[in-house]
Amino acid sequence: MADNEPTPEQEAAARAKEAEEQAALPYKWNQTIADLDISITVPGNLKGRDLVVDIKKLKLKAGIKGQDPIIDGDLPHAIHTDDSTWTLVSSPDGTKTIEIHLDKINKMEWWAHVITSAPPIDVTKIQPESSKLSDLDGETRGMVEKMMYDQSQKEKGLPSSDEQRKNDILKKFQDQHPELDFSNAKVQ
């Protein structure tokens, strides 16, 4: 074990401290690689007009009018404000929940906290849900499928898609120019 590696006991203590810090926050939050959702429980007699929710590209403020905000601070990363929303939802226990949805601009980045003044989580411990190819956008899906195909070809000792394309171009050129000798040609 390397010197800088925490012991299992230190790791467990760090996890417990992190869980305790997150439980102490006046809101709950979770995230996917693409977005972040925040839930704030408020009294059940409140209406939307009784709340202040201000979502900006790099700032978030939420709370009850006339009181100190429950969340007020800088976001660690930028969001799409046009695709970020909030709603007030009634709960079965008579309370209400402010549900805030933030759409991340960088969809390849985990957030360590909702606002920079909040205690961070260890993003290296996040276990992302496995995704299916069908969940990806067309361009990303094509890139992943090409990588999978090329890996499969490599394992079989066959040319990758790029190598195959070059070979096809060379063969077509050879067919069009039978008078040329390609016996010593090297494809780069």
CSV table of N, CA and C in Angstrom, one decimal, residues 100-177:
chain,number,residue,atom,x,y,z
A,100,ILE,N,-35.4,22.0,-7.3
A,100,ILE,CA,-34.6,22.8,-8.3
A,100,ILE,C,-33.8,21.8,-9.2
A,101,HIS,N,-33.9,22.0,-10.5
A,101,HIS,CA,-33.2,21.2,-11.5
A,101,HIS,C,-32.2,22.1,-12.2
A,102,LEU,N,-30.9,21.8,-12.1
A,102,LEU,CA,-29.8,22.5,-12.8
A,102,LEU,C,-29.3,21.7,-13.9
A,103,ASP,N,-29.2,22.3,-15.1
A,103,ASP,CA,-28.7,21.6,-16.3
A,103,ASP,C,-27.2,22.0,-16.5
A,104,LYS,N,-26.3,21.1,-16.2
A,104,LYS,CA,-24.9,21.4,-16.3
A,104,LYS,C,-24.5,21.7,-17.8
A,105,ILE,N,-23.6,22.7,-17.9
A,105,ILE,CA,-23.0,23.0,-19.3
A,105,ILE,C,-22.0,21.9,-19.6
A,106,ASN,N,-21.1,21.6,-18.7
A,106,ASN,CA,-20.1,20.5,-18.9
A,106,ASN,C,-20.7,19.2,-18.4
A,107,LYS,N,-21.1,18.4,-19.4
A,107,LYS,CA,-21.8,17.1,-19.1
A,107,LYS,C,-20.8,16.0,-18.9
A,108,MET,N,-19.6,16.3,-18.6
A,108,MET,CA,-18.5,15.3,-18.3
A,108,MET,C,-17.9,15.6,-17.0
A,109,GLU,N,-18.6,16.2,-16.1
A,109,GLU,CA,-17.9,16.7,-14.8
A,109,GLU,C,-18.9,16.5,-13.6
A,110,TRP,N,-18.4,15.8,-12.6
A,110,TRP,CA,-19.1,15.7,-11.3
A,110,TRP,C,-18.9,16.9,-10.5
A,111,TRP,N,-19.9,17.4,-9.8
A,111,TRP,CA,-19.8,18.5,-8.9
A,111,TRP,C,-19.5,18.0,-7.5
A,112,ALA,N,-18.5,18.7,-6.8
A,112,ALA,CA,-18.2,18.3,-5.4
A,112,ALA,C,-19.2,18.9,-4.4
A,113,HIS,N,-19.9,19.9,-4.8
A,113,HIS,CA,-20.9,20.6,-3.9
A,113,HIS,C,-21.9,21.4,-4.8
A,114,VAL,N,-23.0,21.8,-4.2
A,114,VAL,CA,-24.0,22.6,-5.0
A,114,VAL,C,-23.5,24.1,-5.1
A,115,ILE,N,-23.1,24.6,-3.9
A,115,ILE,CA,-22.5,25.9,-3.9
A,115,ILE,C,-21.1,25.8,-3.3
A,116,THR,N,-20.2,26.7,-3.7
A,116,THR,CA,-18.8,26.6,-3.3
A,116,THR,C,-18.5,26.7,-1.8
A,117,SER,N,-19.4,27.3,-1.1
A,117,SER,CA,-19.2,27.5,0.4
A,117,SER,C,-19.7,26.2,1.1
A,118,ALA,N,-20.4,25.3,0.5
A,118,ALA,CA,-20.8,24.1,1.2
A,118,ALA,C,-19.7,23.1,1.3
A,119,PRO,N,-19.8,22.1,2.2
A,119,PRO,CA,-18.8,21.1,2.3
A,119,PRO,C,-18.8,20.2,1.1
A,120,PRO,N,-17.6,19.9,0.6
A,120,PRO,CA,-17.6,19.1,-0.7
A,120,PRO,C,-17.7,17.6,-0.4
A,121,ILE,N,-18.0,16.9,-1.4
A,121,ILE,CA,-18.0,15.4,-1.4
A,121,ILE,C,-16.8,15.0,-2.2
A,122,ASP,N,-16.4,13.7,-2.0
A,122,ASP,CA,-15.2,13.2,-2.8
A,122,ASP,C,-15.8,12.6,-4.1
A,123,VAL,N,-15.6,13.4,-5.2
A,123,VAL,CA,-16.2,13.0,-6.4
A,123,VAL,C,-15.6,11.7,-7.0
A,124,THR,N,-14.4,11.3,-6.5
A,124,THR,CA,-13.7,10.1,-7.0
A,124,THR,C,-14.4,8.9,-6.5
A,125,LYS,N,-15.3,9.0,-5.5
A,125,LYS,CA,-16.1,7.9,-5.0
A,125,LYS,C,-17.4,7.7,-5.6
A,126,ILE,N,-17.8,8.6,-6.6
A,126,ILE,CA,-19.1,8.5,-7.2
A,126,ILE,C,-19.1,7.2,-8.1
A,127,GLN,N,-20.1,6.4,-8.0
A,127,GLN,CA,-20.3,5.3,-8.8
A,127,GLN,C,-21.4,5.6,-9.8
A,128,PRO,N,-21.1,6.0,-11.0
A,128,PRO,CA,-22.1,6.4,-12.0
A,128,PRO,C,-22.9,5.2,-12.4
A,129,GLU,N,-24.2,5.4,-12.7
A,129,GLU,CA,-25.1,4.4,-13.2
A,129,GLU,C,-24.6,4.0,-14.6
A,130,SER,N,-24.6,2.7,-14.9
A,130,SER,CA,-24.1,2.4,-16.2
A,130,SER,C,-25.1,2.9,-17.3
A,131,SER,N,-24.6,3.3,-18.4
A,131,SER,CA,-25.5,3.9,-19.4
A,131,SER,C,-25.5,2.9,-20.6
A,132,LYS,N,-26.5,3.1,-21.4
A,132,LYS,CA,-26.7,2.2,-22.6
A,132,LYS,C,-26.3,3.1,-23.8
A,133,LEU,N,-25.8,2.5,-24.8
A,133,LEU,CA,-25.5,3.2,-26.1
A,133,LEU,C,-26.7,4.1,-26.5
A,134,SER,N,-27.9,3.6,-26.3
A,134,SER,CA,-29.1,4.3,-26.8
A,134,SER,C,-29.3,5.6,-26.0
A,135,ASP,N,-28.6,5.7,-24.8
A,135,ASP,CA,-28.8,6.9,-24.1
A,135,ASP,C,-27.9,8.1,-24.6
A,136,LEU,N,-26.9,7.7,-25.4
A,136,LEU,CA,-26.0,8.7,-25.9
A,136,LEU,C,-26.5,9.5,-27.1
A,137,ASP,N,-26.1,10.7,-27.3
A,137,ASP,CA,-26.5,11.5,-28.5
A,137,ASP,C,-25.8,10.8,-29.7
A,138,GLY,N,-26.2,11.1,-30.9
A,138,GLY,CA,-25.8,10.4,-32.2
A,138,GLY,C,-24.3,10.5,-32.4
A,139,GLU,N,-23.7,11.7,-32.2
A,139,GLU,CA,-22.2,11.8,-32.4
A,139,GLU,C,-21.4,11.0,-31.4
A,140,THR,N,-21.8,11.1,-30.2
A,140,THR,CA,-21.1,10.3,-29.1
A,140,THR,C,-21.2,8.8,-29.3
A,141,ARG,N,-22.5,8.4,-29.7
A,141,ARG,CA,-22.7,7.0,-29.9
A,141,ARG,C,-21.9,6.5,-31.0
A,142,GLY,N,-21.8,7.2,-32.1
A,142,GLY,CA,-21.0,6.8,-33.3
A,142,GLY,C,-19.6,6.7,-32.9
A,143,MET,N,-19.1,7.6,-32.1
A,143,MET,CA,-17.7,7.6,-31.7
A,143,MET,C,-17.4,6.3,-30.8
A,144,VAL,N,-18.3,6.0,-29.9
A,144,VAL,CA,-18.2,4.9,-29.0
A,144,VAL,C,-18.3,3.6,-29.8
A,145,GLU,N,-19.2,3.5,-30.7
A,145,GLU,CA,-19.4,2.3,-31.6
A,145,GLU,C,-18.1,2.1,-32.4
A,146,LYS,N,-17.5,3.2,-33.0
A,146,LYS,CA,-16.3,3.0,-33.7
A,146,LYS,C,-15.2,2.5,-32.9
A,147,MET,N,-15.0,3.1,-31.6
A,147,MET,CA,-14.0,2.6,-30.7
A,147,MET,C,-14.2,1.1,-30.4
A,148,MET,N,-15.4,0.7,-30.2
A,148,MET,CA,-15.7,-0.7,-29.8
A,148,MET,C,-15.3,-1.6,-31.0
A,149,TYR,N,-15.7,-1.2,-32.2
A,149,TYR,CA,-15.4,-1.9,-33.4
A,149,TYR,C,-13.9,-2.0,-33.6
A,150,ASP,N,-13.2,-0.9,-33.5
A,150,ASP,CA,-11.7,-0.9,-33.7
A,150,ASP,C,-11.0,-1.8,-32.6
A,151,GLN,N,-11.5,-1.8,-31.4
A,151,GLN,CA,-11.0,-2.7,-30.3
A,151,GLN,C,-11.2,-4.1,-30.7
A,152,SER,N,-12.4,-4.4,-31.2
A,152,SER,CA,-12.7,-5.8,-31.6
A,152,SER,C,-11.8,-6.3,-32.7
A,153,GLN,N,-11.6,-5.4,-33.7
A,153,GLN,CA,-10.7,-5.7,-34.9
A,153,GLN,C,-9.3,-5.9,-34.4
A,154,LYS,N,-8.8,-5.1,-33.5
A,154,LYS,CA,-7.5,-5.2,-33.0
A,154,LYS,C,-7.2,-6.5,-32.3
A,155,GLU,N,-8.2,-6.9,-31.5
A,155,GLU,CA,-8.2,-8.2,-30.8
A,155,GLU,C,-8.1,-9.4,-31.7
A,156,LYS,N,-8.7,-9.2,-32.9
A,156,LYS,CA,-8.7,-10.3,-33.9
A,156,LYS,C,-7.5,-10.2,-34.9
A,157,GLY,N,-6.7,-9.2,-34.6
A,157,GLY,CA,-5.5,-8.9,-35.5
A,157,GLY,C,-5.9,-8.4,-36.9
A,158,LEU,N,-7.1,-7.8,-37.0
A,158,LEU,CA,-7.6,-7.2,-38.2
A,158,LEU,C,-7.4,-5.7,-38.3
A,159,PRO,N,-7.5,-5.1,-39.4
A,159,PRO,CA,-7.3,-3.6,-39.5
A,159,PRO,C,-8.4,-2.9,-38.8
A,160,SER,N,-8.1,-1.7,-38.3
A,160,SER,CA,-9.1,-0.8,-37.7
A,160,SER,C,-9.9,-0.2,-38.8
A,161,SER,N,-11.0,0.5,-38.4
A,161,SER,CA,-11.8,1.1,-39.5
A,161,SER,C,-11.0,2.1,-40.3
A,162,ASP,N,-10.2,2.9,-39.7
A,162,ASP,CA,-9.3,3.9,-40.4
A,162,ASP,C,-8.4,3.2,-41.3
A,163,GLU,N,-7.7,2.1,-40.9
A,163,GLU,CA,-6.8,1.3,-41.7
A,163,GLU,C,-7.5,0.7,-42.9
A,164,GLN,N,-8.7,0.2,-42.6
A,164,GLN,CA,-9.5,-0.5,-43.7
A,164,GLN,C,-9.9,0.6,-44.7
A,165,ARG,N,-10.2,1.8,-44.3
A,165,ARG,CA,-10.6,2.9,-45.2
A,165,ARG,C,-9.4,3.2,-46.1
A,166,LYS,N,-8.2,3.3,-45.5
A,166,LYS,CA,-7.0,3.6,-46.3
A,166,LYS,C,-6.8,2.5,-47.3
A,167,ASN,N,-6.9,1.3,-46.9
A,167,ASN,CA,-6.7,0.1,-47.8
A,167,ASN,C,-7.7,0.2,-49.0
A,168,ASP,N,-8.9,0.5,-48.6
A,168,ASP,CA,-10.0,0.6,-49.7
A,168,ASP,C,-9.7,1.7,-50.7
A,169,ILE,N,-9.2,2.8,-50.2
A,169,ILE,CA,-8.8,3.9,-51.1
A,169,ILE,C,-7.7,3.5,-52.0
A,170,LEU,N,-6.6,2.9,-51.4
A,170,LEU,CA,-5.5,2.4,-52.2
A,170,LEU,C,-5.9,1.4,-53.2
A,171,LYS,N,-6.8,0.5,-52.9
A,171,LYS,CA,-7.2,-0.6,-53.8
A,171,LYS,C,-8.0,0.1,-55.0
A,172,LYS,N,-8.8,1.0,-54.7
A,172,LYS,CA,-9.6,1.7,-55.7
A,172,LYS,C,-8.6,2.5,-56.7
A,173,PHE,N,-7.6,3.1,-56.1
A,173,PHE,CA,-6.6,3.8,-56.9
A,173,PHE,C,-5.9,2.9,-57.8
A,174,GLN,N,-5.5,1.7,-57.2
A,174,GLN,CA,-4.8,0.7,-58.0
A,174,GLN,C,-5.6,0.2,-59.1
A,175,ASP,N,-6.9,0.0,-58.9
A,175,ASP,CA,-7.8,-0.5,-59.9
A,175,ASP,C,-7.9,0.5,-61.1
A,176,GLN,N,-7.9,1.8,-60.7
A,176,GLN,CA,-8.0,2.9,-61.7
A,176,GLN,C,-6.7,3.1,-62.5
A,177,HIS,N,-5.6,2.7,-61.9
A,177,HIS,CA,-4.3,2.9,-62.5
A,177,HIS,C,-3.5,1.6,-62.6
